[in-house]
mmCIF file of C-alpha atoms and ligand atoms in Angstrom:
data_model
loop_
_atom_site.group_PDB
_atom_site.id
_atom_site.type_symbol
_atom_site.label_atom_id
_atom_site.label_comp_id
_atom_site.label_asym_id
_atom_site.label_seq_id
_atom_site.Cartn_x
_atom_site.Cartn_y
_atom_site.Cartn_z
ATOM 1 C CA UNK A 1 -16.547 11.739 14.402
ATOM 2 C CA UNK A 2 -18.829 11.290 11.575
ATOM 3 C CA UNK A 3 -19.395 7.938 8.950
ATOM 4 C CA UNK A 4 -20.878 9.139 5.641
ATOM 5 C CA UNK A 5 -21.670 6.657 2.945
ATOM 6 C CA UNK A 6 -22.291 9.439 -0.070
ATOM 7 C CA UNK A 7 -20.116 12.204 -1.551
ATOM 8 C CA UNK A 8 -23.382 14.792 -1.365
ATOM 9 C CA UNK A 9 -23.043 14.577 2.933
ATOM 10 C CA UNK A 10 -19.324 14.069 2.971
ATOM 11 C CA UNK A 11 -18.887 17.611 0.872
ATOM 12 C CA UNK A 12 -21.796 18.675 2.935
ATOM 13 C CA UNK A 13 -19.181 18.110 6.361
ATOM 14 C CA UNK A 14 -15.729 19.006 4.556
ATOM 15 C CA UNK A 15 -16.927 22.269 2.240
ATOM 16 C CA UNK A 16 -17.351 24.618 5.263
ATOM 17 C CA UNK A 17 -13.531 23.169 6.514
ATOM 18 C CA UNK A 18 -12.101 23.693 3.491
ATOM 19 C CA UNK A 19 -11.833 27.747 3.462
ATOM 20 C CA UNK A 20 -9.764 28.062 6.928
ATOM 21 C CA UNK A 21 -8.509 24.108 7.464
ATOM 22 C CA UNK A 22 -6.160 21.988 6.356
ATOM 23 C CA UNK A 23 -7.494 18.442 4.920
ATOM 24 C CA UNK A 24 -5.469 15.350 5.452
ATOM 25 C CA UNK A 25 -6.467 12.054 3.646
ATOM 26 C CA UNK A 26 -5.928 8.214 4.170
ATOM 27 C CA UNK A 27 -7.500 6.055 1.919
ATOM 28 C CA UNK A 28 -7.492 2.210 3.165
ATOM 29 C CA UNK A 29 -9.077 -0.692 2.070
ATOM 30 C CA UNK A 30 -10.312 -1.336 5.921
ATOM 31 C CA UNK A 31 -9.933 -3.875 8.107
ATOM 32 C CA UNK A 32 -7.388 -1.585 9.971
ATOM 33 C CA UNK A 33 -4.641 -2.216 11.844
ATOM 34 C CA UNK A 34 -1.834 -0.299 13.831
ATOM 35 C CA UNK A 35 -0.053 0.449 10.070
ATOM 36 C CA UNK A 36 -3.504 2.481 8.878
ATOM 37 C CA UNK A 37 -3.594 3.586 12.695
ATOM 38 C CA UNK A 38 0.109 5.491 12.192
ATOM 39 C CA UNK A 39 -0.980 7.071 8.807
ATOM 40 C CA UNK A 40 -4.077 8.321 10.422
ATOM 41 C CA UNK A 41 -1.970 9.693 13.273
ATOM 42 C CA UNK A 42 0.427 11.866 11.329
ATOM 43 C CA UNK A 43 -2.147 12.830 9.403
ATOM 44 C CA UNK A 44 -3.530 14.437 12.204
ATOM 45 C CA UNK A 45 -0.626 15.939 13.290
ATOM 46 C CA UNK A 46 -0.249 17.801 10.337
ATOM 47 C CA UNK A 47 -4.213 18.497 9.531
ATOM 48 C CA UNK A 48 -7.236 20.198 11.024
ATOM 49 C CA UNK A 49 -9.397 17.397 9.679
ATOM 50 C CA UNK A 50 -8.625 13.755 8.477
ATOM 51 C CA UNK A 51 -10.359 12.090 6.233
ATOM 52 C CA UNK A 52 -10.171 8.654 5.929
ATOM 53 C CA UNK A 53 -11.652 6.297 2.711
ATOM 54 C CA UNK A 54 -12.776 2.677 3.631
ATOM 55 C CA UNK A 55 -13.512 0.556 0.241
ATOM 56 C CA UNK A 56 -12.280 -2.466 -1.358
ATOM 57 C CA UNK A 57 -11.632 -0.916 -4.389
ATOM 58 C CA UNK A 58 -13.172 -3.862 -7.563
ATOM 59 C CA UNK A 59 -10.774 -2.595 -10.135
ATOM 60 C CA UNK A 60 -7.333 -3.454 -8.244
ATOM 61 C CA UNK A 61 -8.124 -6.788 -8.000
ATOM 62 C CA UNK A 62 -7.090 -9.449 -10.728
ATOM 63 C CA UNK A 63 -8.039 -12.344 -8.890
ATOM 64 C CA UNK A 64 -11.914 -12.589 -7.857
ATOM 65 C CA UNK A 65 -11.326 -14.689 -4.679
ATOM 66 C CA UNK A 66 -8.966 -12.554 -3.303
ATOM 67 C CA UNK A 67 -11.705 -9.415 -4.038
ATOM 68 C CA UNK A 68 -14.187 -11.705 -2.651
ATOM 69 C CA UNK A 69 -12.404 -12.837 0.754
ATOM 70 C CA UNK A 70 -10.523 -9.565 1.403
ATOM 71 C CA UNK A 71 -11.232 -9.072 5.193
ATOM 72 C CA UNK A 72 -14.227 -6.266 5.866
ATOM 73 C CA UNK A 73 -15.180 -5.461 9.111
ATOM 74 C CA UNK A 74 -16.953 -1.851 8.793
ATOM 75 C CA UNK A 75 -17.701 -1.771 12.312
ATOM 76 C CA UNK A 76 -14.667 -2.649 14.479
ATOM 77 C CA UNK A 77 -13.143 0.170 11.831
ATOM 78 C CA UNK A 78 -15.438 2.890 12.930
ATOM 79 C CA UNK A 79 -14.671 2.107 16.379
ATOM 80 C CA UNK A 80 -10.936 2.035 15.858
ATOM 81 C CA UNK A 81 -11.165 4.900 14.483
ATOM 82 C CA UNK A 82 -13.337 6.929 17.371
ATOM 83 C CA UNK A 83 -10.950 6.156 19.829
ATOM 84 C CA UNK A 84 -8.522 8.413 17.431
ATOM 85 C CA UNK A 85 -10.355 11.735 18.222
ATOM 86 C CA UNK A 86 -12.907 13.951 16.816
ATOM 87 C CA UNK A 87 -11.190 15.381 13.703
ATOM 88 C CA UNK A 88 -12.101 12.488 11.947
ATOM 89 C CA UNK A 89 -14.193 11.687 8.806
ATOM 90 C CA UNK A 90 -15.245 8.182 7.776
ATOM 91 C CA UNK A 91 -16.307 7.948 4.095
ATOM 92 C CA UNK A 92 -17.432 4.407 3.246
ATOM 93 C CA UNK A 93 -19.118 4.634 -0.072
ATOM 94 C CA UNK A 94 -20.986 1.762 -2.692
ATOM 95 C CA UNK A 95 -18.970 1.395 -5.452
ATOM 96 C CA UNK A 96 -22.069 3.673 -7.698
ATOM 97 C CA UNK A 97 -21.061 6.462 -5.479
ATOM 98 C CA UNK A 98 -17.575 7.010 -6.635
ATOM 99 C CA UNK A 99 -17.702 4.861 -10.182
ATOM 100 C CA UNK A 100 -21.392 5.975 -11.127
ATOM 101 C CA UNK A 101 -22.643 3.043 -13.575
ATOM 102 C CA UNK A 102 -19.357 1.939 -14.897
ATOM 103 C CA UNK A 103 -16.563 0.252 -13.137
ATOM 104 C CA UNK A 104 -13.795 0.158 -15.101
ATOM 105 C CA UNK A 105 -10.345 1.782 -14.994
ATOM 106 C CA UNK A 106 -8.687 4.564 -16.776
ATOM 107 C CA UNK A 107 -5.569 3.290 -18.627
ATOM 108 C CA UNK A 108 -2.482 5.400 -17.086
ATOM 109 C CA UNK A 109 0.836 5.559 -18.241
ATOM 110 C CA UNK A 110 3.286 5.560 -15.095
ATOM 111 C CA UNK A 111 6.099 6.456 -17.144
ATOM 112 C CA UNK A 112 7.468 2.473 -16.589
ATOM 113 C CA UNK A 113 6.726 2.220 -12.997
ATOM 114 C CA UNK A 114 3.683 0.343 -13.536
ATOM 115 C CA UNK A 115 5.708 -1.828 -15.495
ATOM 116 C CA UNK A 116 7.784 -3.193 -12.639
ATOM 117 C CA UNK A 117 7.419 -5.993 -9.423
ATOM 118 C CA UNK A 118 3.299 -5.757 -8.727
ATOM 119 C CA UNK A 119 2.855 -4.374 -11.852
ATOM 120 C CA UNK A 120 4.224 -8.064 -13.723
ATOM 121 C CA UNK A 121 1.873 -10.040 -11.029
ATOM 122 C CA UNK A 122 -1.259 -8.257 -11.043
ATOM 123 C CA UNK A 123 -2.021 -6.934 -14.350
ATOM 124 C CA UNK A 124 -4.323 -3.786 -14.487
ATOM 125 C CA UNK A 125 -3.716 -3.492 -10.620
ATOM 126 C CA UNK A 126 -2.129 -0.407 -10.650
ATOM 127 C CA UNK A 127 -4.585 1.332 -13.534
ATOM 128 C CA UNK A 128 -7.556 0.500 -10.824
ATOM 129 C CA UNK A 129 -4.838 2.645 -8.286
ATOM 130 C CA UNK A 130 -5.114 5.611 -10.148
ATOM 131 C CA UNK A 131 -8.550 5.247 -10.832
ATOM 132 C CA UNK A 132 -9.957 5.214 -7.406
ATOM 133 C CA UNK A 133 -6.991 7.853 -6.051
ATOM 134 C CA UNK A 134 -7.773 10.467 -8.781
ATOM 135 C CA UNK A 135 -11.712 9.937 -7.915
ATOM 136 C CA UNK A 136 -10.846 10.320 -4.090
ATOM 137 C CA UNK A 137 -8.800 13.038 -4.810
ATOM 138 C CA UNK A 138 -11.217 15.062 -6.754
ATOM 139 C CA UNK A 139 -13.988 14.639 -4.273
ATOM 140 C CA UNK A 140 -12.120 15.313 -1.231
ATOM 141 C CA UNK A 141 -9.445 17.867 -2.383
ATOM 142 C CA UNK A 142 -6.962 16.935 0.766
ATOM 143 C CA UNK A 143 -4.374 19.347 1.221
ATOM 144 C CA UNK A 144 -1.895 16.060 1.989
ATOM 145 C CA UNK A 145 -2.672 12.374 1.412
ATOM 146 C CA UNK A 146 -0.927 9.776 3.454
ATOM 147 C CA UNK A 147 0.024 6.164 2.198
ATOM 148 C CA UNK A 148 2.747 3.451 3.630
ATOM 149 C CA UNK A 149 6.006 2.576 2.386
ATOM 150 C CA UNK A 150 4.272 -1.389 3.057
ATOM 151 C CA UNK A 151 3.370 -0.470 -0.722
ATOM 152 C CA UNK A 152 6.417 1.382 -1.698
ATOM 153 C CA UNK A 153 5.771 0.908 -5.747
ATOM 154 C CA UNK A 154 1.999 2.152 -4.699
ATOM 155 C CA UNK A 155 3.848 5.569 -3.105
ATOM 156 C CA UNK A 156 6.010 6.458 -6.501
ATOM 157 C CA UNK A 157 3.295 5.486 -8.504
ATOM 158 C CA UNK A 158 1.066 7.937 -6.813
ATOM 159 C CA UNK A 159 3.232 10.643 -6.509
ATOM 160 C CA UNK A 160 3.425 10.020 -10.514
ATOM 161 C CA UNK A 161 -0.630 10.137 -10.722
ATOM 162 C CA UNK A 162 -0.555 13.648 -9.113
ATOM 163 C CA UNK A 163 2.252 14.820 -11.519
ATOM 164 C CA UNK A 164 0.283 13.458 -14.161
ATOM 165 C CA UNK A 165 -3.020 15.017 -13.737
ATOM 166 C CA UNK A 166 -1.517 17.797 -11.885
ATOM 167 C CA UNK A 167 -3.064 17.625 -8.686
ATOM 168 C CA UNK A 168 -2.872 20.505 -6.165
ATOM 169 C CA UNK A 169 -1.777 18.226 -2.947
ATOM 170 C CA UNK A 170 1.119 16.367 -1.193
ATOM 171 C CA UNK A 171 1.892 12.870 -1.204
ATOM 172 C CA UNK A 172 3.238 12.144 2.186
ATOM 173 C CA UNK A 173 5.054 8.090 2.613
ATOM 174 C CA UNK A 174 4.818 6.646 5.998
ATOM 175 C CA UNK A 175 7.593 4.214 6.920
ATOM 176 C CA UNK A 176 6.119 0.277 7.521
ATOM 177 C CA UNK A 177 4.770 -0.766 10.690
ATOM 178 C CA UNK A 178 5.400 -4.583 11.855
ATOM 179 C CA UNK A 179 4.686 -6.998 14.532
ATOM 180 C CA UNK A 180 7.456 -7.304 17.176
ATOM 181 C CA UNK A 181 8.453 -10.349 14.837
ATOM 182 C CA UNK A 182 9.265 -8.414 11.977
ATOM 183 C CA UNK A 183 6.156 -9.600 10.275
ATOM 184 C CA UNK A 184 4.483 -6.280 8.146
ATOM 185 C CA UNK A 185 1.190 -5.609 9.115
ATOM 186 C CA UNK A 186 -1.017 -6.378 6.550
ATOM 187 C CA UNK A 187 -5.017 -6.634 6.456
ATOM 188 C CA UNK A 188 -4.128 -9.835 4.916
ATOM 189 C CA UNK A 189 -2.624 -11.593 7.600
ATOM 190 C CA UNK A 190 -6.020 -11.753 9.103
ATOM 191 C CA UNK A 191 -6.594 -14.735 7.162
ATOM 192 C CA UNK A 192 -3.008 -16.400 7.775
ATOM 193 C CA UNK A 193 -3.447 -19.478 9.790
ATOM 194 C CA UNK A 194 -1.202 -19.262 13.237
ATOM 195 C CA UNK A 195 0.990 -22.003 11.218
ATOM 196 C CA UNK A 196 1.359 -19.486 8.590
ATOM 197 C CA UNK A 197 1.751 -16.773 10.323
ATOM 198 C CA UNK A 198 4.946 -18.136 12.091
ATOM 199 C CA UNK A 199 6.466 -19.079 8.822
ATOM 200 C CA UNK A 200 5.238 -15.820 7.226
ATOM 201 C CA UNK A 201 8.296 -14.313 9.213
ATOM 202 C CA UNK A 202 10.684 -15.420 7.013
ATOM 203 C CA UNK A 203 9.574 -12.637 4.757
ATOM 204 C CA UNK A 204 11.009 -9.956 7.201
ATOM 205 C CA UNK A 205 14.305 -11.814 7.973
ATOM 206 C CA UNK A 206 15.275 -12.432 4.472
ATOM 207 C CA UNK A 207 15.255 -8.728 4.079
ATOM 208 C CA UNK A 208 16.793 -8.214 6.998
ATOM 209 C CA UNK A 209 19.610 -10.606 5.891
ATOM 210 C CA UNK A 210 19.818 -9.240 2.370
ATOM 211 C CA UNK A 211 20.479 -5.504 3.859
ATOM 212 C CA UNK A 212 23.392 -6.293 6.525
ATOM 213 C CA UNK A 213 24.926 -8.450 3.134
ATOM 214 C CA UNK A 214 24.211 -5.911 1.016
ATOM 215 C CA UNK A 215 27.488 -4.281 1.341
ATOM 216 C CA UNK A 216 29.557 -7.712 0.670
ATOM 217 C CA UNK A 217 27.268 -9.173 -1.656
ATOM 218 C CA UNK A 218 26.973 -8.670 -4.938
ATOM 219 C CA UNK A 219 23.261 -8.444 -6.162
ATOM 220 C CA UNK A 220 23.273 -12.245 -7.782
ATOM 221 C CA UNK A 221 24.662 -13.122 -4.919
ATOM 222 C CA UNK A 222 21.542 -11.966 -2.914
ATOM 223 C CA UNK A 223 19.096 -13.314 -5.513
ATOM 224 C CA UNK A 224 20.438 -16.595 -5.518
ATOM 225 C CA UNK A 225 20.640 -16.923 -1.030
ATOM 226 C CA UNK A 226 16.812 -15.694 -1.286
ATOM 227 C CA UNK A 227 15.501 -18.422 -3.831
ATOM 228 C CA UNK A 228 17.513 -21.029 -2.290
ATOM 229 C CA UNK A 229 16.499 -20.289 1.262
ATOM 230 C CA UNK A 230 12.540 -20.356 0.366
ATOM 231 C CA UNK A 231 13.035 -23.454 -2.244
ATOM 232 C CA UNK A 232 14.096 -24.958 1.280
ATOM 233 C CA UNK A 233 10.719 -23.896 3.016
ATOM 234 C CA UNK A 234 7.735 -26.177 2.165
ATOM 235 C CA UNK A 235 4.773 -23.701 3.255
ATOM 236 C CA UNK A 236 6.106 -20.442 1.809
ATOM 237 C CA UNK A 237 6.030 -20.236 -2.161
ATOM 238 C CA UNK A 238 8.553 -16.999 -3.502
ATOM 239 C CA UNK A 239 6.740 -15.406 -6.530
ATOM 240 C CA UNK A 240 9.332 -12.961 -6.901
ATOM 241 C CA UNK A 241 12.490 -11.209 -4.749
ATOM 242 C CA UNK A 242 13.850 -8.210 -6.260
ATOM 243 C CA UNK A 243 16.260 -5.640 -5.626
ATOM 244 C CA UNK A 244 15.483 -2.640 -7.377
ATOM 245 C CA UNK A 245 16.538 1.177 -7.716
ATOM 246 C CA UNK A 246 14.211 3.205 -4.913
ATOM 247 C CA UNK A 247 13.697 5.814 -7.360
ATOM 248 C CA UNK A 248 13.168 3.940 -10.860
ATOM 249 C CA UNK A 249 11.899 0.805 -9.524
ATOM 250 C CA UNK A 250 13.775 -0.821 -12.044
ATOM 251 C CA UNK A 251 15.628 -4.513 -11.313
ATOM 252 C CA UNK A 252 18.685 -4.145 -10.412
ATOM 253 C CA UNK A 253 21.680 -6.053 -12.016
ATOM 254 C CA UNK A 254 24.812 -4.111 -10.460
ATOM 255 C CA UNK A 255 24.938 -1.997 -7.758
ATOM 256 C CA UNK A 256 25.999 1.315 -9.123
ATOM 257 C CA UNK A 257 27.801 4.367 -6.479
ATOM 258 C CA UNK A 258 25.538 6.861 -5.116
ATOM 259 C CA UNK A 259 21.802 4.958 -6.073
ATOM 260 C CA UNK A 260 19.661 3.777 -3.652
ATOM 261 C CA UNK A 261 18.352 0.426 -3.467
ATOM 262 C CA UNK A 262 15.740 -1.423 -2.251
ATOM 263 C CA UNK A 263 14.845 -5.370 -1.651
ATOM 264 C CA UNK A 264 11.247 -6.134 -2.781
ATOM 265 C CA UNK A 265 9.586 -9.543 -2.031
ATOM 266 C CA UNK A 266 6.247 -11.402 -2.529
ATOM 267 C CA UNK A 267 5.434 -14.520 -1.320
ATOM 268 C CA UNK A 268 2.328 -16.674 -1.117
ATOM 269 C CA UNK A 269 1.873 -18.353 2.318
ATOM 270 C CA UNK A 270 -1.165 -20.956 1.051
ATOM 271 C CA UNK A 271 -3.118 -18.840 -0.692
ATOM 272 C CA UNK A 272 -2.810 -15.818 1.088
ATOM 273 C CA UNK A 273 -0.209 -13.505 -0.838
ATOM 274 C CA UNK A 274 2.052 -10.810 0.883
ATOM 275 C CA UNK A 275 4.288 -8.410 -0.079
ATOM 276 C CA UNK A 276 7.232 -6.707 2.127
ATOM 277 C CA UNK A 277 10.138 -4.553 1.251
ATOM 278 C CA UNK A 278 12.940 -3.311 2.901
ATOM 279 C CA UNK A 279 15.835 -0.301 1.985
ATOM 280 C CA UNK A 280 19.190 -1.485 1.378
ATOM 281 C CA UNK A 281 21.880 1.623 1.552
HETATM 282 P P1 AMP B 301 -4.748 -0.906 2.400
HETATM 283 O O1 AMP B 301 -5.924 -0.812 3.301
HETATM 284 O O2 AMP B 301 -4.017 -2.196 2.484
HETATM 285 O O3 AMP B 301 -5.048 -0.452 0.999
HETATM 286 O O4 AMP B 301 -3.707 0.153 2.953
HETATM 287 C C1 AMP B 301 -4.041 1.505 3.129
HETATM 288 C C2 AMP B 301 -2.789 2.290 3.385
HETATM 289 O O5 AMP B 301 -2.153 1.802 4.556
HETATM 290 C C3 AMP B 301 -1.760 2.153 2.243
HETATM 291 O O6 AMP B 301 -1.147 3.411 2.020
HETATM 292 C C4 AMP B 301 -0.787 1.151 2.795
HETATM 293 O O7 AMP B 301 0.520 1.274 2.264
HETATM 294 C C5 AMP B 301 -0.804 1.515 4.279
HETATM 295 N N1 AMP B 301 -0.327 0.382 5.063
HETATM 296 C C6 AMP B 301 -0.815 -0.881 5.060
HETATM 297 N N2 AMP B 301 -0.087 -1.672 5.879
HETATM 298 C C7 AMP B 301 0.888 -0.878 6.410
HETATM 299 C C8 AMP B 301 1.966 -1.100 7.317
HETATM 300 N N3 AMP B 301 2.213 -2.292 7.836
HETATM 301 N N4 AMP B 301 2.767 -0.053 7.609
HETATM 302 C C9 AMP B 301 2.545 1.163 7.056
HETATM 303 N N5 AMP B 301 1.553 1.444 6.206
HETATM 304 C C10 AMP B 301 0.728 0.438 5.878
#
């Protein structure tokens, strides 16, 4: 297993692979967990080689504090990721290597996606998305990339991106991997107090509760029980609960025959925010 920190020695490793092997790619943000673990693991199931991107990528991020205090932990990474196997490549890059002098993002139209859920919270977030993706995907050329449904607007959106710039590789979506509690697994929850972290849970149930209601429930219905039930909860603060078409992403108001639906939910426990989601039908 090999850590490079440029694109000159990572293309150095991965051009004499490319001819005869199949790539696979993860990008993360680090501090992994078992979710990035499972990516990493069907990737190499269905690659010779797996390379996997560890940045905190600057132009996602609309809120300096939460750029500045995002969990890194390089090291405990690396080792994680040894005890994986030997098909592995670590690329941790500087920003300079991938952005060169300017960081800034390329404005992307996501045909409306980017328009919905995240999209309203964190302005620009999804525009730094495609940035970094279509820079990662250029350098590393992956014959399939790998991301979690934990970010299921993230998945459509970049499934978009490589329609959009026409992009010779498949986007593979990796259902979400929680604690036995129901909790998602999120780098995040690293900085959750234990206090938090029990109440945090409430995330997972409500979704739970929404989908066995789903059926006998009619959507304003299910809106309503979820604000009411996190008004009641003094450490938890809703910023939004949606449930939206799985293939549009757009809110839904009525449930219509033969769509599929999803619950989407983002709550701030302090000021640590987390987002969750859950399929209805
Ligand atoms: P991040 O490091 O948070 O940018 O995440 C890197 C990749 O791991 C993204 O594709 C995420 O959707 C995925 N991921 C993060 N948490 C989970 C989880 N609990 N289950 C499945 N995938 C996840």
């Amino acid at each position: 297993m090999s850590v490079y920190t440029n694109r000159e020695s990572l293309l150095a490793a991965l051009t004499p692979r490319r001819k005869s092997k199949k790539i696979g790619f993860v990008p993360t943000m680090g501090a992994l967990h078992q979710g990035h673990l499972t990516l990493v693991n069907k990737a190499l199931e269905e690659n010779d080689c797996v390379v996997i991107s560890i940045f905190v990528n600057p132009t996602q991020f609309n809120n300096t504090e939460d750029l500045e205090k995002y969990p890194r932990d390089l090291e405990t990474d690396v080792a994680l990721l040894k005890s994986l196997g030997k098909n592995i490549i670590i690329y941790a890059p500087e920003a300079s290597d991938l952005y060169g002098d300017s960081i800034t993002a390329t404005d992307y139209n996501f045909q409306g996606l980017e328009h919905e859920m995240e999209g309203k919270h964190r302005e620009g977030h999804f525009n730094g998305v495609g940035t970094i993706l279509n820079i990662f995907f250029r350098i590393i050329e992956p014959d399939n990339a790998y991301f979690g449904e934990k970010d299921f607007q993230q998945l459509q959106i970049v499934k978009k991106l490589v329609e959009i710039e026409n992009l010779p590789l498949n986007i593979v979506g990796v259902p979400i991997v929680r604690e036995k509690s129901g909790l998602a697994l999120s780098s995040r929850n690293k900085r959750l107090t234990e206090t938090y972290k029990k109440e945090a849970v409430l995330i997972s149930k409500m979704l739970k509760e929404v989908k066995e209601r789903f059926a006998s429930h009619s959507i304003s219905e299910l809106n309503r029980f979820v604000k009411e039930t996190f008004d009641k909860n003094d450490q938890l603060a809703l910023e939004y609960f949606e449930i939206a078409n799985e293939k549009t992403l757009k809110t839904a108001i009525k449930k219509s025959k033969n769509e599929k639906y999803r619950a989407f939910i983002a709550v701030f426990a302090g000021e640590i925010r987390l987002i969750d989601n859950m399929a209805l039908n």
